[in-house]
mmCIF file of C-alpha atoms in Angstrom:
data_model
loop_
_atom_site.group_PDB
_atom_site.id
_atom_site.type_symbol
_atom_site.label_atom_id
_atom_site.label_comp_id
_atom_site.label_asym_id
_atom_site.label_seq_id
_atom_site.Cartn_x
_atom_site.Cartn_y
_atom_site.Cartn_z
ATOM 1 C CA UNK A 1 122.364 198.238 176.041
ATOM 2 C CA UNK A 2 122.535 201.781 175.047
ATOM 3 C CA UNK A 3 120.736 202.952 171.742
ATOM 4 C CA UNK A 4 122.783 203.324 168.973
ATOM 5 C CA UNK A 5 120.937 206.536 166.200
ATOM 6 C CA UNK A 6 120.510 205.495 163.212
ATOM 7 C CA UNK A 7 120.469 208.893 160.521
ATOM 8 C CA UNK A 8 118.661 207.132 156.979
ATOM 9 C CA UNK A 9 119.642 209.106 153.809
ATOM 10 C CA UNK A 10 117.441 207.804 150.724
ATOM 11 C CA UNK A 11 117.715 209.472 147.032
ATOM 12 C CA UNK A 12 118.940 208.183 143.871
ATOM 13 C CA UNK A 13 122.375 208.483 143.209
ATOM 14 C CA UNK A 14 124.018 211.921 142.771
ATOM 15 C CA UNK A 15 121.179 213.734 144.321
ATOM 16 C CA UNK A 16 123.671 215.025 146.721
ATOM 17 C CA UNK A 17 123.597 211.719 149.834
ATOM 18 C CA UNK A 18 127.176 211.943 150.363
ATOM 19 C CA UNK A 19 127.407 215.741 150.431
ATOM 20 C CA UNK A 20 124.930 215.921 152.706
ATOM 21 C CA UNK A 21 126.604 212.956 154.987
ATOM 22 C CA UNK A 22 130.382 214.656 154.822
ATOM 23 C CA UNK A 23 128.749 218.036 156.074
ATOM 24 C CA UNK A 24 127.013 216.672 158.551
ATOM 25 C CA UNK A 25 129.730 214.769 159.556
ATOM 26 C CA UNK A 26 131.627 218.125 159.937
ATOM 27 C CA UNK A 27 128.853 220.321 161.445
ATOM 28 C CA UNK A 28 129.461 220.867 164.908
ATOM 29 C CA UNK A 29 127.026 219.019 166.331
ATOM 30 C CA UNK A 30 128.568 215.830 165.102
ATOM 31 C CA UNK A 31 131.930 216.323 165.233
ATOM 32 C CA UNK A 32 131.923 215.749 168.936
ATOM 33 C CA UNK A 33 134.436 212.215 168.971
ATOM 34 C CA UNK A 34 131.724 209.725 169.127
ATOM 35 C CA UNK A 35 132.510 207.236 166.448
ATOM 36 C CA UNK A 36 130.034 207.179 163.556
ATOM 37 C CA UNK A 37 129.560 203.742 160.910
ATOM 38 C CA UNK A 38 129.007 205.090 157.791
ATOM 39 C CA UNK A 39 127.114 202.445 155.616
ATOM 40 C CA UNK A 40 127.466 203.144 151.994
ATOM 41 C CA UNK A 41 125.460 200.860 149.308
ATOM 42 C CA UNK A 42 126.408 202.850 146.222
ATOM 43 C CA UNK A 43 129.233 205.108 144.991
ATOM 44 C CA UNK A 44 128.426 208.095 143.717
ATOM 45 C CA UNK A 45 129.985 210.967 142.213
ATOM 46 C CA UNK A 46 131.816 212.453 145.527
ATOM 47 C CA UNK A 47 133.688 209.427 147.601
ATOM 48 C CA UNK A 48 134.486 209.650 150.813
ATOM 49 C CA UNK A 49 138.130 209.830 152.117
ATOM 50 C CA UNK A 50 138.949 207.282 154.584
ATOM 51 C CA UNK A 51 141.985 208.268 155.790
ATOM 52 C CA UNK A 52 140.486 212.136 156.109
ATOM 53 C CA UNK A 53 137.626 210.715 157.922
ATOM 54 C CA UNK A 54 139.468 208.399 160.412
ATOM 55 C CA UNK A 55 140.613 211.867 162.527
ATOM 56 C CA UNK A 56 136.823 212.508 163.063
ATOM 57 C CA UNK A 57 136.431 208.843 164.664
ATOM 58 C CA UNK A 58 134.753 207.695 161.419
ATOM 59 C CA UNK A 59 134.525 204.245 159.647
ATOM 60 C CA UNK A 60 133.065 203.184 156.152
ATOM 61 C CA UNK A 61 132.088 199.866 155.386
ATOM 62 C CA UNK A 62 130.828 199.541 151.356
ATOM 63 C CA UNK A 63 127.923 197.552 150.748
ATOM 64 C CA UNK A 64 127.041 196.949 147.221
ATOM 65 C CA UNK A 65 124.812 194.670 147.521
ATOM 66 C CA UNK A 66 121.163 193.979 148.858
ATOM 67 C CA UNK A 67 121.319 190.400 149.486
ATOM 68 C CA UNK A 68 123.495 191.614 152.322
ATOM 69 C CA UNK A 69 120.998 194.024 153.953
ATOM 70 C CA UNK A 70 120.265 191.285 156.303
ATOM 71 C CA UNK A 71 120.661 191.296 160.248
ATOM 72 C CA UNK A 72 123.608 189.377 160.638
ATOM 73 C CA UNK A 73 125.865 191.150 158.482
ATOM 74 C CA UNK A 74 124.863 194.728 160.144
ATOM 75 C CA UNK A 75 125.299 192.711 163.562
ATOM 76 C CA UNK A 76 128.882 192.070 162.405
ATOM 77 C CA UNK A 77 129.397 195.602 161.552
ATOM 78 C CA UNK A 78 128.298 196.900 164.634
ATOM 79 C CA UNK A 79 130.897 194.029 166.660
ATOM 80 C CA UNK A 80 133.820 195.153 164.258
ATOM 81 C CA UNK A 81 132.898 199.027 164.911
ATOM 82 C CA UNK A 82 131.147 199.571 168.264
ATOM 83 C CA UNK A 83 129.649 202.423 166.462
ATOM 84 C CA UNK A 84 128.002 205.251 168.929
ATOM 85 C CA UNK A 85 126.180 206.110 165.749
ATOM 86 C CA UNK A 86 125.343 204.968 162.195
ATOM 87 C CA UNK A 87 124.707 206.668 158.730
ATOM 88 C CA UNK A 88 123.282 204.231 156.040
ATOM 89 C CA UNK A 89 123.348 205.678 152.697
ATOM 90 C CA UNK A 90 121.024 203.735 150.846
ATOM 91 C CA UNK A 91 120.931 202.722 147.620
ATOM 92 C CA UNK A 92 118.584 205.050 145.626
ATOM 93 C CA UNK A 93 117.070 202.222 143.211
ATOM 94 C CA UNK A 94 116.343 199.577 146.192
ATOM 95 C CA UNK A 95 113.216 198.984 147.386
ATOM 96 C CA UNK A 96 112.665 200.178 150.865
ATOM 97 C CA UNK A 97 111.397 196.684 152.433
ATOM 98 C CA UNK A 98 114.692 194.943 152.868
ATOM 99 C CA UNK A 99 116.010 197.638 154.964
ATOM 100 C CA UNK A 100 112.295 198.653 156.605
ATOM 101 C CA UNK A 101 111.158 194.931 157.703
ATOM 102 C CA UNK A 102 114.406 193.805 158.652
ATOM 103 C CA UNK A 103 115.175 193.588 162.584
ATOM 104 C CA UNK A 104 118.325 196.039 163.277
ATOM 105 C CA UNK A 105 120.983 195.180 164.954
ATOM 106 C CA UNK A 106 120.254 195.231 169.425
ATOM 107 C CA UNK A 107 120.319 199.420 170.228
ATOM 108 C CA UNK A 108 119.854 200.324 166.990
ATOM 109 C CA UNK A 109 117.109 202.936 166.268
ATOM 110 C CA UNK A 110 116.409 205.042 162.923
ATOM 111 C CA UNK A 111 115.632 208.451 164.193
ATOM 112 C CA UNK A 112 115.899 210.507 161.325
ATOM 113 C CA UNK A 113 115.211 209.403 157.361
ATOM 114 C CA UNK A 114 116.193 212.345 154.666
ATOM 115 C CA UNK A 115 115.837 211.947 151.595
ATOM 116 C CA UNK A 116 118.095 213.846 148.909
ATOM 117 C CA UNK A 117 116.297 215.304 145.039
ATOM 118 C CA UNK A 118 118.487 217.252 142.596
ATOM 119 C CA UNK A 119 115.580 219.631 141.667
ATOM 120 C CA UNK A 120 116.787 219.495 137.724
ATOM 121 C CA UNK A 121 116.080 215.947 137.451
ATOM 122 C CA UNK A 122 113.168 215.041 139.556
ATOM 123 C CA UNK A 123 110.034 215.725 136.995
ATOM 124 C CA UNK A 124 112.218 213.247 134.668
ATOM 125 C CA UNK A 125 112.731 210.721 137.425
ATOM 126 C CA UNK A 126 109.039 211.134 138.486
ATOM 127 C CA UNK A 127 108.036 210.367 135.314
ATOM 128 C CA UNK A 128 110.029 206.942 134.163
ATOM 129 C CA UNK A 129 110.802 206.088 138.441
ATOM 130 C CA UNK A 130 107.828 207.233 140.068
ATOM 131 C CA UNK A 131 106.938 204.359 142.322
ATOM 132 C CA UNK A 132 110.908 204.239 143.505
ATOM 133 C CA UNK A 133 110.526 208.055 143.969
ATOM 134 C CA UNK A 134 107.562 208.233 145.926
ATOM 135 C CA UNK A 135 108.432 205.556 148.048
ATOM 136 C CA UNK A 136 111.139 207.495 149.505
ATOM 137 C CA UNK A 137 109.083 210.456 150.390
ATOM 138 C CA UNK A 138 106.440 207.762 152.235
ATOM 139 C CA UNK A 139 108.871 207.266 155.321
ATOM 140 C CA UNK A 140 111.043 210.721 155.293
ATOM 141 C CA UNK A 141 111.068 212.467 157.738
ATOM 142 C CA UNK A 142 113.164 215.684 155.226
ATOM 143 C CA UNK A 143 113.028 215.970 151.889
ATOM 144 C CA UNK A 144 115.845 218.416 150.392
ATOM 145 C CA UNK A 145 115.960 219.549 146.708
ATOM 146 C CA UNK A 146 118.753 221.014 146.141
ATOM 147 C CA UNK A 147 120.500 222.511 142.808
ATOM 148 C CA UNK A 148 117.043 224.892 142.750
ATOM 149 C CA UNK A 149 117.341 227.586 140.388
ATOM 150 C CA UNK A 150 114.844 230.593 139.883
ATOM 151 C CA UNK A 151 112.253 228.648 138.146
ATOM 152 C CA UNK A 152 112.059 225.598 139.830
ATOM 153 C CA UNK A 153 109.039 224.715 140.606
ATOM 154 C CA UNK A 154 108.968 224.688 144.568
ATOM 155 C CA UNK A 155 105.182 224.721 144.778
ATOM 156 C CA UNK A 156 104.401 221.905 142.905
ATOM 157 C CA UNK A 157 107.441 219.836 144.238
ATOM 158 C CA UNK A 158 106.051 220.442 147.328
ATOM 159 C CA UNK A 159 102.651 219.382 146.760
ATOM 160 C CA UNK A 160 103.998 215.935 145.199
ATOM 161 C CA UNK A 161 105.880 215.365 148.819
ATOM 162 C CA UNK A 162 102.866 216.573 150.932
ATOM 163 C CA UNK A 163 100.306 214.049 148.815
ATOM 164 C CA UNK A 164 102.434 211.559 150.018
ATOM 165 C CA UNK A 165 103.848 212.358 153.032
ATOM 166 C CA UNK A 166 101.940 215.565 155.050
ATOM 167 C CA UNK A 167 104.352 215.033 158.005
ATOM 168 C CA UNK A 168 107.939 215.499 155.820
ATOM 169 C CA UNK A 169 109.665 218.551 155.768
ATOM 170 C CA UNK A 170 110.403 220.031 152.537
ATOM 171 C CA UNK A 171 113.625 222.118 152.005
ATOM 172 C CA UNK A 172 114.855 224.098 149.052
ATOM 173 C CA UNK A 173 118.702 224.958 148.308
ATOM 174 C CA UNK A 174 120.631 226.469 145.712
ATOM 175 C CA UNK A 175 124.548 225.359 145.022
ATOM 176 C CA UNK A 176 126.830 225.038 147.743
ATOM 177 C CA UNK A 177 123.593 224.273 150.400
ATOM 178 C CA UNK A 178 122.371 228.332 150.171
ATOM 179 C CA UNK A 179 119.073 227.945 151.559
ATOM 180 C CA UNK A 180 115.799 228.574 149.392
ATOM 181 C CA UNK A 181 113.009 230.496 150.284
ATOM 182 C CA UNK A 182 110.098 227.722 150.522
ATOM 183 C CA UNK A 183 107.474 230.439 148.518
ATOM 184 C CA UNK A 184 104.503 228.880 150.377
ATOM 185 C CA UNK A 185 101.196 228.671 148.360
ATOM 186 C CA UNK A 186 99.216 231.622 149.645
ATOM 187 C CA UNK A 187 95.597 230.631 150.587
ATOM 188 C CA UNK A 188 92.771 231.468 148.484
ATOM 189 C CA UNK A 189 90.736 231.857 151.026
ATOM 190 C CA UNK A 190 90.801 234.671 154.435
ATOM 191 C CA UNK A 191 91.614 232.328 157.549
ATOM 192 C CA UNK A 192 90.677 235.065 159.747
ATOM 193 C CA UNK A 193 86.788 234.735 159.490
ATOM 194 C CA UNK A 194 85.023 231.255 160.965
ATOM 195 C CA UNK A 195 83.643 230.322 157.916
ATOM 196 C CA UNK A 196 85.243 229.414 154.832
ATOM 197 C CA UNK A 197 83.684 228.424 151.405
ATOM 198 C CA UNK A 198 85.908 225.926 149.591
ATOM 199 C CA UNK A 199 85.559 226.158 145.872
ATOM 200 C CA UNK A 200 86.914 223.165 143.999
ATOM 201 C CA UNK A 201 89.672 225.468 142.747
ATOM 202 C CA UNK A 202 90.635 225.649 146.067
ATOM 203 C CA UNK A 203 90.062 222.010 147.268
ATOM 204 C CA UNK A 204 93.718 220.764 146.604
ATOM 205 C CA UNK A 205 95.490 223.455 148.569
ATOM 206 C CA UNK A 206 92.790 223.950 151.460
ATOM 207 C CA UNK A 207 93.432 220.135 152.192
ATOM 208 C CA UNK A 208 97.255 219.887 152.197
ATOM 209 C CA UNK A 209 96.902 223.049 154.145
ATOM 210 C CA UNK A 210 94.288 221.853 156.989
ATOM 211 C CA UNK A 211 95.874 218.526 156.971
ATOM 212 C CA UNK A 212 99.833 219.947 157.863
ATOM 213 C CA UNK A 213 98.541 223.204 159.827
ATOM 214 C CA UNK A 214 95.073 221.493 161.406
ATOM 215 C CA UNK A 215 95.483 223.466 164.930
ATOM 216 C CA UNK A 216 94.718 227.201 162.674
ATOM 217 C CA UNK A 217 91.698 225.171 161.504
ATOM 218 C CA UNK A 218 89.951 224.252 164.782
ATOM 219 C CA UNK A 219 86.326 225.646 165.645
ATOM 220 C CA UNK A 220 85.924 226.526 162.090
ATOM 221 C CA UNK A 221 82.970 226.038 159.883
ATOM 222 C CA UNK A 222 84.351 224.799 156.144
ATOM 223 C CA UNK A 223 81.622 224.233 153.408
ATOM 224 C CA UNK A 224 82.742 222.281 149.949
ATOM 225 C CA UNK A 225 81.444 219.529 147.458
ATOM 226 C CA UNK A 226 82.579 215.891 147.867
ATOM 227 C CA UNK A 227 82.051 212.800 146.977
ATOM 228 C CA UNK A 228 81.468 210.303 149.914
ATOM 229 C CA UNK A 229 83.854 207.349 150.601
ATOM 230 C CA UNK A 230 81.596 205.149 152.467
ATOM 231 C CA UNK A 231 81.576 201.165 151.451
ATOM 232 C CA UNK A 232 79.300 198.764 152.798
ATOM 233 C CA UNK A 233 80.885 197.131 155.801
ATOM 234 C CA UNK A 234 84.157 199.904 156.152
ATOM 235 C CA UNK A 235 82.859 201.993 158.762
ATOM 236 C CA UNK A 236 81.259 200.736 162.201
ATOM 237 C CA UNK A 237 78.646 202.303 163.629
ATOM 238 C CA UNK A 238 76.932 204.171 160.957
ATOM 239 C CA UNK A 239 78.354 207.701 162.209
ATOM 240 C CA UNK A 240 81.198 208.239 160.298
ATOM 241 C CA UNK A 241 82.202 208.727 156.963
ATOM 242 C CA UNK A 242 85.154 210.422 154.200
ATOM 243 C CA UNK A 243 83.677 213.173 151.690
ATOM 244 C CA UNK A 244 86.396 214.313 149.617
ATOM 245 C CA UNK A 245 87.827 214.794 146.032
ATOM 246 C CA UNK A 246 90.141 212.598 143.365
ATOM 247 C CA UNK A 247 92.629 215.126 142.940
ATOM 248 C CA UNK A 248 95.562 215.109 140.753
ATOM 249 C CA UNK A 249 99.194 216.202 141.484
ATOM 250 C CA UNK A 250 100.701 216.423 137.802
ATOM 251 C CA UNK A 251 99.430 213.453 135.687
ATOM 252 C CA UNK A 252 97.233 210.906 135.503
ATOM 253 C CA UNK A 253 99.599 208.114 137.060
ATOM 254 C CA UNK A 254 98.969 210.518 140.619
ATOM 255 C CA UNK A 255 95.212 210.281 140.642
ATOM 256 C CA UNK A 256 94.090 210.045 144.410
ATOM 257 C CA UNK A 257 90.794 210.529 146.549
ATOM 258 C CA UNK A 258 91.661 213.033 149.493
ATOM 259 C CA UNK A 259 89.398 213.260 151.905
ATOM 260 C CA UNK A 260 89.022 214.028 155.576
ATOM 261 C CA UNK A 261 87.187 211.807 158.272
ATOM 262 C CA UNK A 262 83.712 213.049 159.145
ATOM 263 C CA UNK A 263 81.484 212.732 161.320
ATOM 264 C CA UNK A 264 77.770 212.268 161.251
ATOM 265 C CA UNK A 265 74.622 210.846 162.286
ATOM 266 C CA UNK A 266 73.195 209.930 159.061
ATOM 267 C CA UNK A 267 76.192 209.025 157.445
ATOM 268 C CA UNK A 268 75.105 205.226 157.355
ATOM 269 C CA UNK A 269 72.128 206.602 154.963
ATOM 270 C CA UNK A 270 74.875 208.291 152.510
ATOM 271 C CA UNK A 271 75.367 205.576 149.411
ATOM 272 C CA UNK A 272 78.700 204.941 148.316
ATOM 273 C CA UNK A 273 79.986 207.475 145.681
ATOM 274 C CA UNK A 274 77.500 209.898 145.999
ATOM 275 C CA UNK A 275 78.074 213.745 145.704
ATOM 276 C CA UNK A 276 76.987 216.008 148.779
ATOM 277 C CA UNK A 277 77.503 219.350 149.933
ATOM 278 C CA UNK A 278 78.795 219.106 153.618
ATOM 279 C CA UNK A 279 79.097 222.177 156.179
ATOM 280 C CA UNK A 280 81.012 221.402 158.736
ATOM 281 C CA UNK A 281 82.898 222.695 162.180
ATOM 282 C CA UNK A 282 86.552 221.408 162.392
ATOM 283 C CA UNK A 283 87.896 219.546 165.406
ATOM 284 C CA UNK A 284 91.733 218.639 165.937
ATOM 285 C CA UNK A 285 91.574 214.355 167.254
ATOM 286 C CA UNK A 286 93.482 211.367 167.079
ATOM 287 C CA UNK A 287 92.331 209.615 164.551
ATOM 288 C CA UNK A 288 93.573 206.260 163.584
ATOM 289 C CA UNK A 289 92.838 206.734 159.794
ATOM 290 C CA UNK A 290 95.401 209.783 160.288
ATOM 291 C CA UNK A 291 98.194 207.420 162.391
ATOM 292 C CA UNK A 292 97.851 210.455 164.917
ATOM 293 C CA UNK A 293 96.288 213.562 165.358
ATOM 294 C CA UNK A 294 94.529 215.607 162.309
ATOM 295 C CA UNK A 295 91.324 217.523 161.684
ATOM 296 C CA UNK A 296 88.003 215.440 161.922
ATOM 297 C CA UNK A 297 85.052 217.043 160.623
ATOM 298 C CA UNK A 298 81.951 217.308 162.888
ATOM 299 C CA UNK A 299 78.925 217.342 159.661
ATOM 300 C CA UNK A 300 75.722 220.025 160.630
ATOM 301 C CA UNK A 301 74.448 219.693 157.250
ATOM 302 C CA UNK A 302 74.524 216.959 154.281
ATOM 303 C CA UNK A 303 72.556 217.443 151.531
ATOM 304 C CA UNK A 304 72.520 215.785 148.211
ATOM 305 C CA UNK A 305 74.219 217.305 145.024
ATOM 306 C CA UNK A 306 74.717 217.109 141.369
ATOM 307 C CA UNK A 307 78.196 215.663 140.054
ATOM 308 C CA UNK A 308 80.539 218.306 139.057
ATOM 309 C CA UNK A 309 81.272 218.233 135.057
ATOM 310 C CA UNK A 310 85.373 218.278 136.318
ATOM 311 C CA UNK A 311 84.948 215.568 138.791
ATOM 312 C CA UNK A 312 89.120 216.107 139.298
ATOM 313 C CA UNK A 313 90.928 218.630 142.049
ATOM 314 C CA UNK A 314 93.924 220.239 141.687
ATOM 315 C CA UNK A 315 97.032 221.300 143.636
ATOM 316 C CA UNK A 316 98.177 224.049 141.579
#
């Protein structure tokens, strides 16, 4: 049977899903007369126009609710449609399991997830829906905010995707989809010599960085205080272990320890919790811990040290 896309768009509702679905809908890459299933499980503020949409080959079936994400009933839609592709708007305050553990329909394949933010309301929905929000950002693959205006702030909105999800893409737009410049964080520190001295102030940003751009990174020496992750019985071998930081994105509720995987003969000898200094050359690896390839630290020197009086990083 031939595979059938699947495009997921996640976001809560009138963060701009069906905007985004209509123009896709219209681009040219998709208005080629392959018929498209549209899958709606909320209404928000826009609707789409059935009758309009029928010239481009395109169907909506409404479903409101999640008892209903279930195999069958998406193996009926796709017998009443024949779909050559589907859209599923999800619903923005689901959770994400129905849809991620159930078994799609025979062909079907999700090859894209984006997930929609109106930049004016996210601090407020990160703040009373956090766990919905970030949740979202986990599996995306593109995270838009749109409805930016000259003070949003890009930076940190990207460093709350990029905690969770290194891989996403993060795009900016003003009204009517005018992309936003992303403003990138500059880095503290001169990538052009071998060595680089990580401060704490610069902890937060040198590991999103090295994490999402690890091949600029390879053959260099980084220094920096962490605190080793290493509990009895995690790691085999003795050879390996996570120095790092508990950072925190923009509140105590986002407290995490970031760290990268190291290697190191000794590391078997390094208690749990400890503080070190670490020198180290980067190398780019698969590493299971990173579900692909990432940097993997290759220790030269270890040595004890005294616990910072701000034991917390920062991203911005």
């Amino acid at each position: 049977m031939d595979e059938i896309p699947v495009y997921l768009f996640t976001g809560f509702m009138d963060s701009g899903k069906t905007t985004l679905i209509l123009d896709t809908l219209m681009g040219e890459q998709f208005n080629d007369g392959s018929k498209t299933l549209v899958i709606a499980c909320e209404d928000g503020e826009n609707e789409y126009d059935e009758e309009k949409l029928k010239k481009y080959k395109v169907s909506v079936e409404y479903l409101s609710d999640i008892s209903v994400m279930n195999t069958e009933h998406f193996k009926e839609l796709n017998r009443r449609h024949l779909p050559d592709r589907v859209f599923i708007e999800y619903n923005g305050t689901w959770e994400m399991a129905p849809l991620i553990e159930m078994e799609e329909p025979e062909g079907w394949i999700i090859i894209q997830t984006l997930t929609t933010v109106d930049a004016a309301t996210f601090q407020m929905y990160l703040s009373n829906m956090r766990s919905m929000m970030l949740e979202q950002f986990f599996m995306s693959d593109v995270v838009i905010f749109n409805r930016c205006v000259d003070d949003t702030p890009k930076s940190s909105f990207r460093t709350t995707v990029k905690a969770k999800n290194r891989k996403a893409q993060v795009v900016f737009e003003r009204e009517f989809g005018v992309t936003d410049p992303d403003d990138d964080i500059g880095l503290p520190y001169d990538m052009t010599k071998d060595e680089l001295d990580i401060t704490d102030a610069d902890y937060g940003i040198w590991f999103l960085d090295v994490m999402e751009n690890y091949k600029n990174y390879e053959g260099k020496t980084v220094s920096f205080l962490g605190c080793v992750y290493n509990p009895p019985g995690r790691f085999k071998g003795g050879d390996i272990f996570v120095p790092g930081r508990f950072a925190m994105t923009c509140c105590v509720e986002d407290i995490q320890f970031i760290g990268l995987k190291c290697k190191y003969k000794k590391a078997g000898e390094l208690p749990h919790k400890s503080w070190v200094n670490v020198k180290a050359k980067i190398k780019t690896e698969f590493a299971f811990e990173y579900k692909g390839k990432g940097p993997v630290l290759y220790a030269t020197e270890v040595t004890p040290a005294e616990k910072p009086d701000d034991e917390l990083v920062y991203f911005n």
